Backbone as numpy.savetxt, mean C-alpha at the origin, in Angstrom:
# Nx Ny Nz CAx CAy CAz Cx Cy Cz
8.48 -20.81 17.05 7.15 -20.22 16.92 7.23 -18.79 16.40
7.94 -17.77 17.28 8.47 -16.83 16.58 8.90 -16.49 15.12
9.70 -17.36 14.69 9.95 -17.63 13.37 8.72 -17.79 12.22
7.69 -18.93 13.09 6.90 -19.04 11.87 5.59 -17.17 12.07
5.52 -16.89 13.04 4.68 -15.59 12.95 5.60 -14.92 12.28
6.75 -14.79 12.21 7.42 -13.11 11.61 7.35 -14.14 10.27
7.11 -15.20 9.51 6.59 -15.10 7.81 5.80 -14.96 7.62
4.67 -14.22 8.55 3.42 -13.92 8.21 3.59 -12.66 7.26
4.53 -12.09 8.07 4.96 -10.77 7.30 5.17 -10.51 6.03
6.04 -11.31 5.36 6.35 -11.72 3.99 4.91 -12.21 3.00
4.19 -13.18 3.96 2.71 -13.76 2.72 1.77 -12.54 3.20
2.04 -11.31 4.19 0.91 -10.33 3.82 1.28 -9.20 2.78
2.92 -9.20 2.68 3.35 -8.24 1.50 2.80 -9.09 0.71
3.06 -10.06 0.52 2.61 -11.04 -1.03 1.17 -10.73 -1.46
0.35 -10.77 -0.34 -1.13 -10.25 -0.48 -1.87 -9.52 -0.81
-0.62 -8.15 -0.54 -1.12 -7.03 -0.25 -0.61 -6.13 -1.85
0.42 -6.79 -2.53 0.68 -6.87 -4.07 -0.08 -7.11 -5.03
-0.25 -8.62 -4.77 -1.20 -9.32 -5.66 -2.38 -8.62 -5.37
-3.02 -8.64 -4.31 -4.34 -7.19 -4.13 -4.61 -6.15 -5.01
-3.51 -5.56 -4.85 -3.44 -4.36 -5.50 -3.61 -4.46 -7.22
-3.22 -5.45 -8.00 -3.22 -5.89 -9.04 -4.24 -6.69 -9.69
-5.06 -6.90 -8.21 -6.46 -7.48 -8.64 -7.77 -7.28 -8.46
-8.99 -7.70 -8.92 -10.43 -7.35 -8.76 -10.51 -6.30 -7.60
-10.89 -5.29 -7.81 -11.26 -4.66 -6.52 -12.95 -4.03 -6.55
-12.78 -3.59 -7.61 -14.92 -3.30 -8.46 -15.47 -4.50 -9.16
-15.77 -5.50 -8.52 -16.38 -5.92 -10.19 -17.81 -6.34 -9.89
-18.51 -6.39 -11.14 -19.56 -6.57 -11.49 -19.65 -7.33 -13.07
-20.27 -8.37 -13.29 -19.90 -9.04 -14.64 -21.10 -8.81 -15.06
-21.95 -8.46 -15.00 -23.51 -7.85 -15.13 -23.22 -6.85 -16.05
-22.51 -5.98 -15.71 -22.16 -4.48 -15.67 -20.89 -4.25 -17.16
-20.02 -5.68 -17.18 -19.07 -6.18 -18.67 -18.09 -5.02 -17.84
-18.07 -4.97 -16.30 -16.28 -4.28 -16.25 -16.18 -4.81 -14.76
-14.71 -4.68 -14.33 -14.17 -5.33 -13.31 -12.72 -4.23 -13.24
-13.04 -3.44 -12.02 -11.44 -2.18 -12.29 -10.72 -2.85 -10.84
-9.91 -3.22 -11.07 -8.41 -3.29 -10.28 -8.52 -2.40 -9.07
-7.05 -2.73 -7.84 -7.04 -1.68 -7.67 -6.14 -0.80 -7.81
-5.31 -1.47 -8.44 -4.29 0.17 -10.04 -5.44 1.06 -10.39
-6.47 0.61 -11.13 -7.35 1.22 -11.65 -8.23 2.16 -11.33
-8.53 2.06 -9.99 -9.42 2.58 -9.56 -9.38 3.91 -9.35
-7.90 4.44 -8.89 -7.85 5.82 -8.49 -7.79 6.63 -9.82
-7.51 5.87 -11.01 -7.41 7.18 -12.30 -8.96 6.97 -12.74
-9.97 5.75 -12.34 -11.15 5.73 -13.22 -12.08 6.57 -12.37
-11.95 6.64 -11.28 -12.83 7.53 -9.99 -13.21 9.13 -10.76
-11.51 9.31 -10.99 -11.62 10.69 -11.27 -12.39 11.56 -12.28
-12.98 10.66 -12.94 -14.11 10.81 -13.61 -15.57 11.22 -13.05
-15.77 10.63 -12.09 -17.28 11.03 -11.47 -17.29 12.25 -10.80
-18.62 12.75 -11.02 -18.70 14.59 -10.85 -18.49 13.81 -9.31
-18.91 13.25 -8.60 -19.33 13.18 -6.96 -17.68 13.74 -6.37
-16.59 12.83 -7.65 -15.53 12.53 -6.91 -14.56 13.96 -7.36
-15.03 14.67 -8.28 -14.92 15.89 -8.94 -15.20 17.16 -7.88
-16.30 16.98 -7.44 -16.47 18.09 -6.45 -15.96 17.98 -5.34
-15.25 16.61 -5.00 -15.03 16.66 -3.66 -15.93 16.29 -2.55
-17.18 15.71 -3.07 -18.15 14.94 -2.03 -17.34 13.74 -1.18
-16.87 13.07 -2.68 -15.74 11.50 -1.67 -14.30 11.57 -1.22
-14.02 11.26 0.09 -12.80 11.77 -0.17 -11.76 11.68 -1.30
-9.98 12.02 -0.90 -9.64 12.13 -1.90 -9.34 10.67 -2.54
-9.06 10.50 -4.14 -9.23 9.26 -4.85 -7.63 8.51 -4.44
-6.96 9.75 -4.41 -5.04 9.39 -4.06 -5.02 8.42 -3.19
-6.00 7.99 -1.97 -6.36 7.20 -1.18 -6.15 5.64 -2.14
-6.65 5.73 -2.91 -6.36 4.07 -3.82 -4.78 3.93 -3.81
-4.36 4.96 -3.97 -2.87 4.44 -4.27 -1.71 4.30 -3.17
-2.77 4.11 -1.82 -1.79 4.00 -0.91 -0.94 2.74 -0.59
-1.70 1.39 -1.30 -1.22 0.14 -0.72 0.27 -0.21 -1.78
0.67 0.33 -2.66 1.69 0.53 -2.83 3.02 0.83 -1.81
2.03 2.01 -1.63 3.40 3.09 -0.57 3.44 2.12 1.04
2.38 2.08 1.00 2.27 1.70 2.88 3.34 -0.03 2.28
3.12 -0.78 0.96 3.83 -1.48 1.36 5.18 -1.30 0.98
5.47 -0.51 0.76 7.04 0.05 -0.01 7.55 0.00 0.95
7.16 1.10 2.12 7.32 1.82 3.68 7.96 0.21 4.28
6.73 -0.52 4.18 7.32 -1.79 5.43 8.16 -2.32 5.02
8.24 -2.58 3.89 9.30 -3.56 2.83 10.84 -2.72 3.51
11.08 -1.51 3.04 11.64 -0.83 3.64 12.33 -0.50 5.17
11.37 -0.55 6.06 11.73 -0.48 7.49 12.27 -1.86 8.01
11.25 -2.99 7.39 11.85 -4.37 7.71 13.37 -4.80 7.87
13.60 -3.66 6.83 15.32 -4.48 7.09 15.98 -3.75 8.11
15.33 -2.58 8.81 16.17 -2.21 9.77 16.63 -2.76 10.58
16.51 -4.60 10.41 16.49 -5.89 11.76 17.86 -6.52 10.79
18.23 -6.37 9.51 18.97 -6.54 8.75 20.06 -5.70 8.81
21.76 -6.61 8.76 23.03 -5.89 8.55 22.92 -5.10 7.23
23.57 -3.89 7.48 23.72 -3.21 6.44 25.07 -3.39 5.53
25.52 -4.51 5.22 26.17 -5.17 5.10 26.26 -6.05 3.96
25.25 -6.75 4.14 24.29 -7.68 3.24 24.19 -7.21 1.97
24.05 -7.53 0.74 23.47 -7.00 -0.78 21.67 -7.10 -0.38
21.82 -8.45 0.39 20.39 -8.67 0.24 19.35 -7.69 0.97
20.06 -6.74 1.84 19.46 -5.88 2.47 18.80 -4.53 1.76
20.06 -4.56 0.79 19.59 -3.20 0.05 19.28 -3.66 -1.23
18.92 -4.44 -1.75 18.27 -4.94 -2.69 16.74 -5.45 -2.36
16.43 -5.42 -0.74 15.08 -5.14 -0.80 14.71 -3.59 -0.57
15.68 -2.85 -0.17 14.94 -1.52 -0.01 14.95 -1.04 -0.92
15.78 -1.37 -2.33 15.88 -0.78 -3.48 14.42 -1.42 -4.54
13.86 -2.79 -3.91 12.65 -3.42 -4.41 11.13 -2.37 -3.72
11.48 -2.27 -2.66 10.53 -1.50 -2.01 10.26 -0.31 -2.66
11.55 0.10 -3.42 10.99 1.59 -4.19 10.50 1.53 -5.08
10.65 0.11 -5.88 9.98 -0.16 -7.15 8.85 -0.01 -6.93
8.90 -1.01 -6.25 6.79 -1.39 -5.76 6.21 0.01 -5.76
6.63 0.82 -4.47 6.23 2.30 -4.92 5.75 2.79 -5.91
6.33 2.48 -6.76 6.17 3.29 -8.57 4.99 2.61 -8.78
4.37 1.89 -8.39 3.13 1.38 -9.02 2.17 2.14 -8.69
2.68 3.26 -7.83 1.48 5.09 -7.05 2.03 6.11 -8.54
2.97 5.37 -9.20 3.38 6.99 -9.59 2.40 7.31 -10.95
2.36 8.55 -11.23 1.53 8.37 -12.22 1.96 8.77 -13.92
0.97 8.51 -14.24 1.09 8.69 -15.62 1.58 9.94 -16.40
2.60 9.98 -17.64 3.63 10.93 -17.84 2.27 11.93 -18.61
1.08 11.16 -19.10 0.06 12.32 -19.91 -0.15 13.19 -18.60
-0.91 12.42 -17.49 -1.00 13.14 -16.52 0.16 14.27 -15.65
1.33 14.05 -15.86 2.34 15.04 -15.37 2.47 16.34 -16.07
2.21 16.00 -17.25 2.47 16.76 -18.67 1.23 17.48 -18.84
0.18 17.09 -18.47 -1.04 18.00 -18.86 -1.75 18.49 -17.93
-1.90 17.89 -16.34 -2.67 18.31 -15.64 -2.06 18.72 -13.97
-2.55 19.25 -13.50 -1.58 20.05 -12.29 -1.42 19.59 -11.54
-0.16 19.70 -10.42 0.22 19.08 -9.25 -0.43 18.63 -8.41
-1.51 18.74 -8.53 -3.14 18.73 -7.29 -3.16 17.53 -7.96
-2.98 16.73 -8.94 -3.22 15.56 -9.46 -2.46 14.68 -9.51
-1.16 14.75 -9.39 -0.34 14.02 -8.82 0.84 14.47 -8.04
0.90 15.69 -7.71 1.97 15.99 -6.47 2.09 15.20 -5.39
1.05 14.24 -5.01 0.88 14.12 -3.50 1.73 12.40 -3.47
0.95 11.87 -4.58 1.52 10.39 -4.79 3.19 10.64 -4.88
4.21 11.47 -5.58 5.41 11.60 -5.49 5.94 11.73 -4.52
5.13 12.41 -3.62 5.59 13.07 -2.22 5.93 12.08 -1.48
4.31 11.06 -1.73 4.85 9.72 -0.56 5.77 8.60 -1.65
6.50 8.77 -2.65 7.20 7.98 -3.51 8.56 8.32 -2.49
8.54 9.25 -2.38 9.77 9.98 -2.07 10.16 9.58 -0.86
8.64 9.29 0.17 8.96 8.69 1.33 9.07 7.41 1.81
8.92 6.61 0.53 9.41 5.02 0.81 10.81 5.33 0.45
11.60 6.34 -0.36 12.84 6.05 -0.27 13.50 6.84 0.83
13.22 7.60 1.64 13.56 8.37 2.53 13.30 6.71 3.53
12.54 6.32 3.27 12.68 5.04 4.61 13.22 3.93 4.33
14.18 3.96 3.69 15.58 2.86 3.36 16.59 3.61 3.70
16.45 4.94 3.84 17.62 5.59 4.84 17.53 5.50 5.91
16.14 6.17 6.38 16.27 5.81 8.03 16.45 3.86 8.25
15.93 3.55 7.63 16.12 1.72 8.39 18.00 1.63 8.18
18.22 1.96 7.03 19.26 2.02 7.33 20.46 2.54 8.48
19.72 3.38 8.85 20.16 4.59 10.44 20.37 4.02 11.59
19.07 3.19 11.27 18.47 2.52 12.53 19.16 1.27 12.92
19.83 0.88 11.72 20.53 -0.65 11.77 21.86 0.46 12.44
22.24 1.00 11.88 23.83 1.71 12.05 23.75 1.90 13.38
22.51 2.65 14.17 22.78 3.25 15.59 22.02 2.32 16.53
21.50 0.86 16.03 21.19 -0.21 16.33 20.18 0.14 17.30
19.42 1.25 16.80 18.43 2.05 17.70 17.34 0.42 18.01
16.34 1.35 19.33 15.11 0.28 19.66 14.74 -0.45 18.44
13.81 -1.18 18.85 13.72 -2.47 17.83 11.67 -1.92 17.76
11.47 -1.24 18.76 9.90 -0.32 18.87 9.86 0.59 17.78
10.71 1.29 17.19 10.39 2.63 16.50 9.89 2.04 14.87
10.86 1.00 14.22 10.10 0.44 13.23 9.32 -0.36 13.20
9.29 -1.05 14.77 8.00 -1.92 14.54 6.71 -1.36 14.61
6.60 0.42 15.17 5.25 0.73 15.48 5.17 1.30 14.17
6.09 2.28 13.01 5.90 2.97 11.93 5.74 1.86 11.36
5.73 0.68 11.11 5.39 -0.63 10.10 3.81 -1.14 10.76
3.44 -0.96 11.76 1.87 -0.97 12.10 1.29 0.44 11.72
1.67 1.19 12.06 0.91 2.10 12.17 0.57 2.46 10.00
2.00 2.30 9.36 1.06 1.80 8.22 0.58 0.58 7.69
0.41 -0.07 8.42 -0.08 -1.14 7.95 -1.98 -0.87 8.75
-2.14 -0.10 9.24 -3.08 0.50 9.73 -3.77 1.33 8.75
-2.98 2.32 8.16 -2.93 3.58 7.35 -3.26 2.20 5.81
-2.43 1.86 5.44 -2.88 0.65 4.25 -4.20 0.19 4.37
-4.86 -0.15 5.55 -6.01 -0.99 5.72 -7.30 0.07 5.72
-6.97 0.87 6.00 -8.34 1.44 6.43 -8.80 3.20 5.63
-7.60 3.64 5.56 -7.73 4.52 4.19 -7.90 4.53 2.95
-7.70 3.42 2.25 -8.72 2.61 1.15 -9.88 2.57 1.07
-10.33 2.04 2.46 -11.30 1.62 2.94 -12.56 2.59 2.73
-11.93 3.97 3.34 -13.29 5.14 3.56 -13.28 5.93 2.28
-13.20 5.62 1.33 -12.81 5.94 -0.05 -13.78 4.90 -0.96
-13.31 3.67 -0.90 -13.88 2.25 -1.68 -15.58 2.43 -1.97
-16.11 2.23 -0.27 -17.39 1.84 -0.57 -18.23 2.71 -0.25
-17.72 3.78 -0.16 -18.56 5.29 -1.26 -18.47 5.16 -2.47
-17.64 4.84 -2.82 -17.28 4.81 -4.39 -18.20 3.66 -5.12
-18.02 2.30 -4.53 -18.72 1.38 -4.88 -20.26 1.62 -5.06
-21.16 2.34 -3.58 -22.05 2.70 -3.30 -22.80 3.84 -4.22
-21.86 4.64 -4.66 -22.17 5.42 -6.17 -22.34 4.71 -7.19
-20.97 4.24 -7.41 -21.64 3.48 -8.97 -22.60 2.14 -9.09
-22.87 2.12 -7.72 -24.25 1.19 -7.72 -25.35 1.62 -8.21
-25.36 2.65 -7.71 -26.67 3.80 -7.52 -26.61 4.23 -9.29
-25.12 4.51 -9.89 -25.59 5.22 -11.45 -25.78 4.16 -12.11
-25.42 2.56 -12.27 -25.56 1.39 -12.47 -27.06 1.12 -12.54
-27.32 1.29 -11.66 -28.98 0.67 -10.41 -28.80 -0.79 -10.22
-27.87 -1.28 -10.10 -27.39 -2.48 -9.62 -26.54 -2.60 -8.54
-26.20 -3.55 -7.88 -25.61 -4.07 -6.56 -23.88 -4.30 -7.12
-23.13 -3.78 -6.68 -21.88 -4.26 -7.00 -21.01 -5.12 -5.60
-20.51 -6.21 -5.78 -19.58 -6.32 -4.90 -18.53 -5.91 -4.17
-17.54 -6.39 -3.79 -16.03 -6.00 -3.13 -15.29 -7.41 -3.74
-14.31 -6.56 -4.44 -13.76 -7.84 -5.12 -12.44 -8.56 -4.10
-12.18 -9.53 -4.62 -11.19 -10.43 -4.26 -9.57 -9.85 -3.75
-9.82 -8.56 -4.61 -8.06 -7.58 -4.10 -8.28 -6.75 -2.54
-9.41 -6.41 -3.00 -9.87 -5.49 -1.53 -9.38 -5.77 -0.38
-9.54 -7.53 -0.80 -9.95 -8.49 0.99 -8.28 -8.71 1.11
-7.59 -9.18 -0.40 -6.42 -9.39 0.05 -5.35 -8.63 0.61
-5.46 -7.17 0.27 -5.26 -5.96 1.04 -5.35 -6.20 2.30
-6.57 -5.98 2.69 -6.58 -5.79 4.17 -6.02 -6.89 5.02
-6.24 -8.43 4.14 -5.87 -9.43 5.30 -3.99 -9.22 5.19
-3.77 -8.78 3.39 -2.06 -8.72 3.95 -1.41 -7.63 4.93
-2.25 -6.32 4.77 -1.36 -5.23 5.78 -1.55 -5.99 7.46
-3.31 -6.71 7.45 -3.18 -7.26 9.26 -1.96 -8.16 9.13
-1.59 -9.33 8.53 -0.51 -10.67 9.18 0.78 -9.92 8.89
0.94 -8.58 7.99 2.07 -8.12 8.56 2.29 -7.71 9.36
1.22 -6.95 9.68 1.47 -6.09 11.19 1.47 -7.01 12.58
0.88 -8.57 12.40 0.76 -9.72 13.19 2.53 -10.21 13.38
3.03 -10.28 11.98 4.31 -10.62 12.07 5.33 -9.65 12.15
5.09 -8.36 12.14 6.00 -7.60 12.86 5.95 -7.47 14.18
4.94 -7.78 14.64 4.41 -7.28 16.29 5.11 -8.69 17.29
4.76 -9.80 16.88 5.07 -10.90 17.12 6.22 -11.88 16.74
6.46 -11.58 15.85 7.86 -12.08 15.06 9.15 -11.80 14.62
9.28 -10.36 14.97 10.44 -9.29 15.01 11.81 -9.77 15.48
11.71 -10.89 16.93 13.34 -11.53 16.41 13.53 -12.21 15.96
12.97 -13.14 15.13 13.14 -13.85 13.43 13.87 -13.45 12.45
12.82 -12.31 12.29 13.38 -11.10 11.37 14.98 -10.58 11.77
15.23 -10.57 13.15 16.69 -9.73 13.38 17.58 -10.76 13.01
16.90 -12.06 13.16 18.06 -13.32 12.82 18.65 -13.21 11.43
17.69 -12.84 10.23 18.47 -12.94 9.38 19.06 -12.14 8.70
């Protein structure tokens, strides 16, 4: 039973990918549909999100990192030993890069615009060291399971208070109703069954 909850873990990373890569605005009324890659560089366009009325837009680009982070800590239940161990924490940093931004943007516009996304790039790879630490000093089996909820918390709901302000604006400059697309939902349902299958399924995970 154990076993089958800790693969929950695995089909909410899967979710929480494919999410990110899919519908998150759309409106076919409207002839556009933005991702949610998309969303945090197209935001930055609106005066609302310009002055600082919504929070910040960097918020879109967290489901990357939050899932880099777990991808990452997961193997702290994993020998360090394994190829296959560090060939997911070395995948986890990839995924990351899907926050990083664009070289026009590095090149032309100031650290306030993308300093912050590097910062947490930096900290999905800083957390293939510690899991790695953690396997070595075979520390509690609590410390990555609560930093793998607690972002999988941080994934779900900091999107969240960002989104449908955002949505709720460009309804309003639209004058039409926009939805919540199909990535949104898969987001949130993948960061919950990971955090279901880390919470619940964690000696599965140490098995292999």
């Amino acid at each position: 039973m154990k076993k089958r909850i800790g693969s929950l873990t695995w089909v909410g990373f899967t979710l929480i990918l494919l999410g990110y890569l899919m519908v998150w605005l759309p409106n076919p009324a409207a002839g556009f549909a933005l991702t949610g890659i998309e969303l945090g560089e197209w935001v930055k366009f609106l005066p609302a999100v310009q002055a600082g009325d919504i929070g910040p837009r960097e918020l879109f680009y967290l489901p990357p990192i939050t899932l880099g982070l777990m991808m990452a800590l997961v193997t702290s239940a994993w020998s360090n030993r394994r190829w296959q161990t560090w060939a997911m924490r070395g995948l986890a940093f990839v995924v990351s890069w899907l926050a990083f931004p664009a070289i026009e943007t590095i090149r032309f516009e100031g650290t306030a615009q993308w300093g912050l996304r590097m910062t947490w790039i930096g900290m999905v790879a800083l957390a293939g060291v510690v899991a790695a630490r953690l396997r070595q000093r075979r520390s509690p089996t609590w410390i990555p399971r609560t930093l793998i909820v607690f972002g999988a918390v941080v994934g779900t709901l900091l999107p969240a208070t960002v989104f449908f302000p955002i949505r709720d604006l460009v309804s309003g400059i639209l004058g039409m109703p926009l939805g919540v697309g199909v990535g949104f939902w898969f987001n949130v349902l993948g960061h919950i069954l990971a955090a279901i299958g880390v919470v619940w399924g964690w000696p599965a995970a140490q098995d292999a």
